[in-house]
Amino acid sequence: MDSESLLLSLELASGSGQGLSPDRRASLLTSLTLVKRDYRYSRVLFWGRILGLVADYYIAQGLSEDQLAPRKTLYSLNCMEWSLLPPATEEMAVETSVVKGRFMGDPSHEYEHTELQKMKEGEKVFEEEVVVQIKEENRLVSVINQIDKAVAVIPRGALFKTPFGPIHVNRTFEGLSLSEAKKLSSYFHFREPVELKNKTLLEKADLDPSLDFMDSLEHDIPKGSWSIQMERGNALVVLRSLLWPGLTFFHAPRTKNYGYIYMGTGEKNIDLPFML
Amino acid sequence: MGDPPPDPEPPSQQPSSWRSSQTSQRRSWEVNQFQPSVSEEVQQIPLDGLDLQSSQGIPASQTNLRGWSSGASLTQPENLMYQPEEAPLGGLEYPSLNMGFPSELQPQPYLEEGESQATRTASLMLQQLQQGQGNLFQQLDSSYQPDLLGQFNMYQREDLQFDQGAQHGPYMRDDPTLQYTPSELGFMPFSMEVPEPEPRELAVQNAKAYLLQTSVSCSLSLYEHLVNLLTKILNQRPEDPLSILESLNRTTQWEWFHPKLDTMRDDPEMEPTYEMADRQRGLFLRSGAGGEGEQELEEEVVETAVPNIMETAFYLEQAGVGLSSDESFRIFMALKQLVEQQPIHTCRFWGKILGLSRSYLVAEVEFREGEEEAEEEEVEEMMESTEGMDAHGGEEEGEEDEEKVIDIIPKPMWKPPPIVPKEESRSGTNKYLYFVCQEPGRPWTRLPHVTPIQIVQARKIKKFFTGHLDAPVNSYPPFPGNEANYLRAQIARISAATHISPLGFYQFSEEEGDEEEEGGAGRDSYEENPDFEGIPVLELVDSMANWVHHTQHILPQGRCTWVNPLQKMEEEEELGEEEEKADEGMEEVEQEVGPPLLTPLSEDAEIMHMSPWTARLSCSLCPQYSVAVVRSNLWPGAYAYASGKKFENIYIGWGHKYSPDNFNPPLPAPIQQEYPRGPEVMEMSDPTVEEEQALKAAQEQALAAAEEEEEDEEEDEDEDLDD
């Protein structure tokens, strides 16, 4: 959610039960403004909160002019002092995929994972148990990256693409209408499109290239991994992801208010197919 | 159009020749046009002039008539007026207009098929305007309404606009028929005295006329659209309009075709919103008494069963948990409504369970003494009647089968496991009643009591709630019930696992301390401790021993107090149902024991080396005024806060337990045996060839041996005989 409209967004996203205490909110308002100034971002988003056993991580992201460029991620333990996280890489993702369980809450904590590695000694090849240390910071980075790629949502029409290339925020976005807001096809993944080129020519002909340049949520696998609800007496549409429980996207139809926030344990719900 | 613009020449130079040539050309052309095309309803306009009014019904066709003014003789070809087909222009007083400016450029909307039509029409209009024919201009301007422009496809004679000696402008038509001179046609050229507009102005007018045209498919002209767009930009004055130009363009076009509905009609899309708002408005109006003014202010404040939700919400907000404050207030009003409708003794907001299409708000309620049984009986009757019907159906089928089939159907050997009886109301898992509703303002629905088998099965499955209470729960192992039962079972499990209170808040009542009743089931009732002093917040956060569970643990059986299921089974057998051999004997069933009531949290089992509870101060910056918050790691979404003498529990979440491992559904049971194995059913294996031969050989041997014996006997007999 945008740091400019933090209070309103927090209130609209409160239907999932998780929010922020007043002291955290106050700290965020000041610190995010300072982050914007210091790092020279054009927009700062409060991404959410990952609950750990000992402490919680508060995550923010900074965007440059081009909305789909890779985002910079910052984390903080007290909503005041922010530290930049390294960008996510493939190796990090592979390395941290073996770690299961909750986050500890201490960025210097290291998980131990024993692996069987083949060691060669001379001509003998034998397997040895090697204990691999995985830093929690890396795990944090890759989890945030996965969540962004999988379930970050933006409504259709909020961003538009110019012929020069960069993607801009659409200042004339007036919100989705009520009938559009209830359909999953009006929401896009906030990431580089992956499936767009697989569409048939007929489908592509109906698309508007300046608005429909991202994947929509409609064809997510497994089907039904989004729960779409109207709250507050039909004045707010809330999308909750079932794959990453804790991600809430809200939008008030016919207004410009929209945003998403993740408040959860940072674990993927692998049991999703059993639960539907 | 491709015509090279002729040199703009002052009108005086060669107007007459030009004019005359044009005139003649036009007229000849027109005459040529007229004569062959009588087929249409086009009236032949006598060159002497025709009442314009009568020719209003001119269809759009190439050979459209011009209305010749009555006074228009052949010498006044310019009196030909464009006769629009629409009624609004019927009022055009063409004759008068014609009369009005015999010396002026006749408004000859010269329409061609193509772009030059509107151009010349427009230019004519503009010229008329210049000449002060405001009336005409208005009327003719109305001709530029979107629906009229599309009909401008009549040919008009070019000469009609040009014969006044006006500059013909750069848009001359290249038409071979224009070569005729007036003398050939017999018309006299008309001499005009009106000053021609400057060439530049004419160019401007032509350009504007071009912009004003519309196409067949769309009645919005570019001119109008640009006017709308620029007006919008100037009114709103957005920053950096160039960057949003395309979006504004699209929006303006969209708005033209989607005008706002008039105020008398309701917006169909907003219907559900308004309906919900109406319902919630009903919450806020006090029942019966009407407005607040009518309330007597001296009315004493009656104690209500509804707790102070706003206070709880405030404390939970400090912890960062809970719904927004206006939602909490609406829940408060909804609970108040519930209390008024049902005979409720105590009530509490239990929490919110999220579902796929709708969510549930859950209220935990205790009825007044005696009130509950009436409802219970109704529910039970319904259940029994359905069961009775099923039983009847079963019996009937059984009888039919027996009649038809002579063979005795082998009875299945499988017996269902004994049903553990449900707990009584107000005890154990059914201590409280639960009501759910989807949103504050909607009616509350009561959830049925939970049975132990439902709890046992609920532990084995993991399903999302859809939001509809009567939805079936498709799972393996099959869940005995629909979503309402599953919801109730999950609520029971969550309550039993996560309802905690500070140590000392509740104490056991000082009654007969029978700890050895019922095999050590323990006490199951508690009461508030009036001497509770409150534990400092820091201590509450430090050690989990300062918190205790105040709900009973649910045994693996599904109940809080243990019941030996086999005892029940014996009773059923004695009642004389179809008996099987009851010699399985009394299986030794171990009594299940759980931790007693009011055990501290430090005794809770760990999950994978992780404490099942996390405790924090709500605000680390001001510990003096903080609240202690405890969060469950086993049931994510369960929170409890305590501060001073107050505490509260709440659950907001999806309603599932946390497990670090994946969910493994139980495998299906092994295939049952269909029939007992015995020799009569077993298939005998056919003897092999060797065996047969061996048997044959053995038989022959036996036979041979028998013959020998006989022979021996005979020999013996013979010998005996011989002797």
Coordinates of C-alpha atoms in Angstrom, one line a residue, chain A residues 11 14-25 27 49 51-56 78 100-102 160 162-163 169-172 174 177-180 182 208 210-211 224 226-235 240-242 245-246 254 265 267 269-276, chain B residues 238-241 243-244 246-248 250-251 267 269-270 272-273 276-277 280 317-327 330 352 354-359 439 462-464 608 610-611 614 616 618-621 631-633 636-637 639 652-654 656 658-663 665:
Chain A
E11 CA -8.3 0.7 7.8
S14 CA -8.4 -4.4 8.4
G15 CA -11.0 -7.0 7.5
S16 CA -8.4 -9.7 7.7
G17 CA -7.9 -9.0 11.3
Q18 CA -4.3 -7.9 11.3
G19 CA -3.4 -4.3 11.5
L20 CA -0.9 -2.2 13.1
S21 CA -0.9 -0.6 16.5
P22 CA -1.0 3.1 16.8
D23 CA 2.6 3.5 17.7
R24 CA 3.7 1.5 14.7
R25 CA 1.5 3.5 12.5
S27 CA 6.5 5.5 13.3
R49 CA 4.8 -7.6 8.1
L51 CA 5.6 -12.5 12.0
G52 CA 8.5 -14.2 13.6
L53 CA 8.9 -16.0 16.9
V54 CA 11.0 -13.5 18.6
A55 CA 10.3 -10.3 16.6
D56 CA 8.4 -9.2 13.5
N78 CA 10.9 -1.3 14.9
K100 CA 10.7 -24.9 6.7
G101 CA 9.0 -23.4 9.6
R102 CA 8.5 -20.0 11.0
F160 CA -0.5 2.3 -18.2
T162 CA 3.6 4.4 -22.9
P163 CA 5.2 3.9 -26.2
V169 CA 0.8 5.3 -12.7
N170 CA -2.4 6.3 -14.3
R171 CA -3.5 9.5 -12.8
T172 CA -6.9 9.3 -14.4
E174 CA -11.1 6.4 -11.3
S177 CA -17.0 -0.2 -11.5
L178 CA -18.9 -2.5 -9.2
S179 CA -19.6 -5.1 -11.9
E180 CA -15.9 -5.2 -12.9
K182 CA -16.2 -8.7 -8.7
D208 CA -5.7 -2.8 -25.1
S210 CA -1.6 0.3 -23.1
L211 CA -3.6 -1.1 -20.2
G224 CA -9.8 -20.9 -6.9
W226 CA -8.2 -16.4 -4.7
S227 CA -11.1 -15.5 -2.4
I228 CA -13.0 -12.5 -3.5
Q229 CA -15.4 -10.9 -1.2
M230 CA -17.4 -7.7 -0.7
E231 CA -17.1 -6.2 2.7
R232 CA -18.5 -3.2 4.5
G233 CA -21.8 -3.6 2.9
N234 CA -20.6 -3.9 -0.7
A235 CA -18.5 -0.8 -0.6
R240 CA -7.4 -12.8 -0.2
S241 CA -4.8 -15.2 -1.5
L242 CA -5.2 -18.8 -0.4
P245 CA -2.4 -16.8 3.5
G246 CA -2.1 -13.3 4.9
R254 CA -15.3 3.8 -8.1
T265 CA 4.0 -15.9 8.8
E267 CA 4.9 -19.6 4.7
N269 CA 0.2 -22.9 2.0
I270 CA 1.2 -26.1 0.2
D271 CA -2.0 -27.9 1.4
L272 CA -4.1 -25.7 -0.8
P273 CA -5.3 -28.4 -3.2
F274 CA -6.6 -30.4 -0.3
M275 CA -8.4 -27.5 1.2
L276 CA -10.4 -26.3 -1.7
Chain B
P238 CA -4.5 18.5 -14.1
E239 CA -0.8 18.7 -13.7
D240 CA 1.3 17.8 -16.7
P241 CA -1.7 17.2 -19.0
S243 CA 1.4 12.8 -20.1
I244 CA -2.2 11.8 -19.5
E246 CA -4.3 9.6 -24.1
S247 CA -6.2 8.6 -21.0
L248 CA -8.1 11.8 -21.0
R250 CA -10.3 7.8 -23.9
T251 CA -12.2 9.0 -20.9
D267 CA -28.0 3.2 -10.3
E269 CA -25.0 -1.3 -9.7
M270 CA -25.2 0.3 -6.4
P272 CA -26.7 -4.1 -3.1
T273 CA -24.7 -1.4 -1.4
M276 CA -26.8 -3.3 3.0
A277 CA -26.6 0.3 4.2
Q280 CA -27.2 -1.5 8.9
E317 CA -5.8 -2.4 18.5
Q318 CA -2.9 -1.6 20.7
A319 CA -1.8 -5.1 20.0
G320 CA -2.2 -4.6 16.3
V321 CA -5.1 -7.1 16.0
G322 CA -8.7 -6.7 15.2
L323 CA -11.1 -5.1 12.9
S324 CA -11.4 -1.4 12.4
S325 CA -13.2 0.6 14.9
D326 CA -16.3 1.3 13.0
E327 CA -16.6 -2.4 12.1
R330 CA -21.3 -2.3 14.0
K352 CA -14.2 -13.9 12.8
L354 CA -12.7 -16.0 7.0
G355 CA -14.3 -17.9 4.2
L356 CA -14.0 -18.0 0.5
S357 CA -17.0 -16.0 -0.6
R358 CA -18.2 -14.8 2.8
S359 CA -16.9 -14.6 6.3
E439 CA -22.2 -9.1 8.3
K462 CA -8.4 -29.4 6.4
K463 CA -10.9 -27.5 4.3
F464 CA -11.6 -23.9 3.6
M608 CA 9.0 -28.7 16.5
M610 CA 9.0 -24.0 18.9
S611 CA 7.0 -22.7 21.8
T614 CA 4.5 -15.9 21.6
R616 CA 4.9 -9.5 23.4
S618 CA 2.1 -4.1 22.7
C619 CA 4.4 -1.1 22.6
S620 CA 8.0 -1.4 23.3
L621 CA 8.4 2.4 23.3
R631 CA -0.3 -15.0 20.1
S632 CA -0.8 -18.6 19.4
N633 CA 1.6 -20.3 17.0
P636 CA -2.6 -18.6 13.8
G637 CA -5.0 -15.9 14.4
Y639 CA -4.8 -13.6 20.3
I652 CA -9.6 -13.8 13.5
G653 CA -8.3 -16.2 10.9
W654 CA -9.1 -19.0 8.5
H656 CA -7.1 -24.0 10.6
Y658 CA -0.8 -24.8 12.0
S659 CA 1.3 -27.8 11.1
P660 CA 4.9 -27.6 10.0
D661 CA 4.6 -30.6 7.9
N662 CA 2.4 -31.0 4.9
F663 CA -1.1 -32.2 5.3
P665 CA -4.8 -37.1 4.0

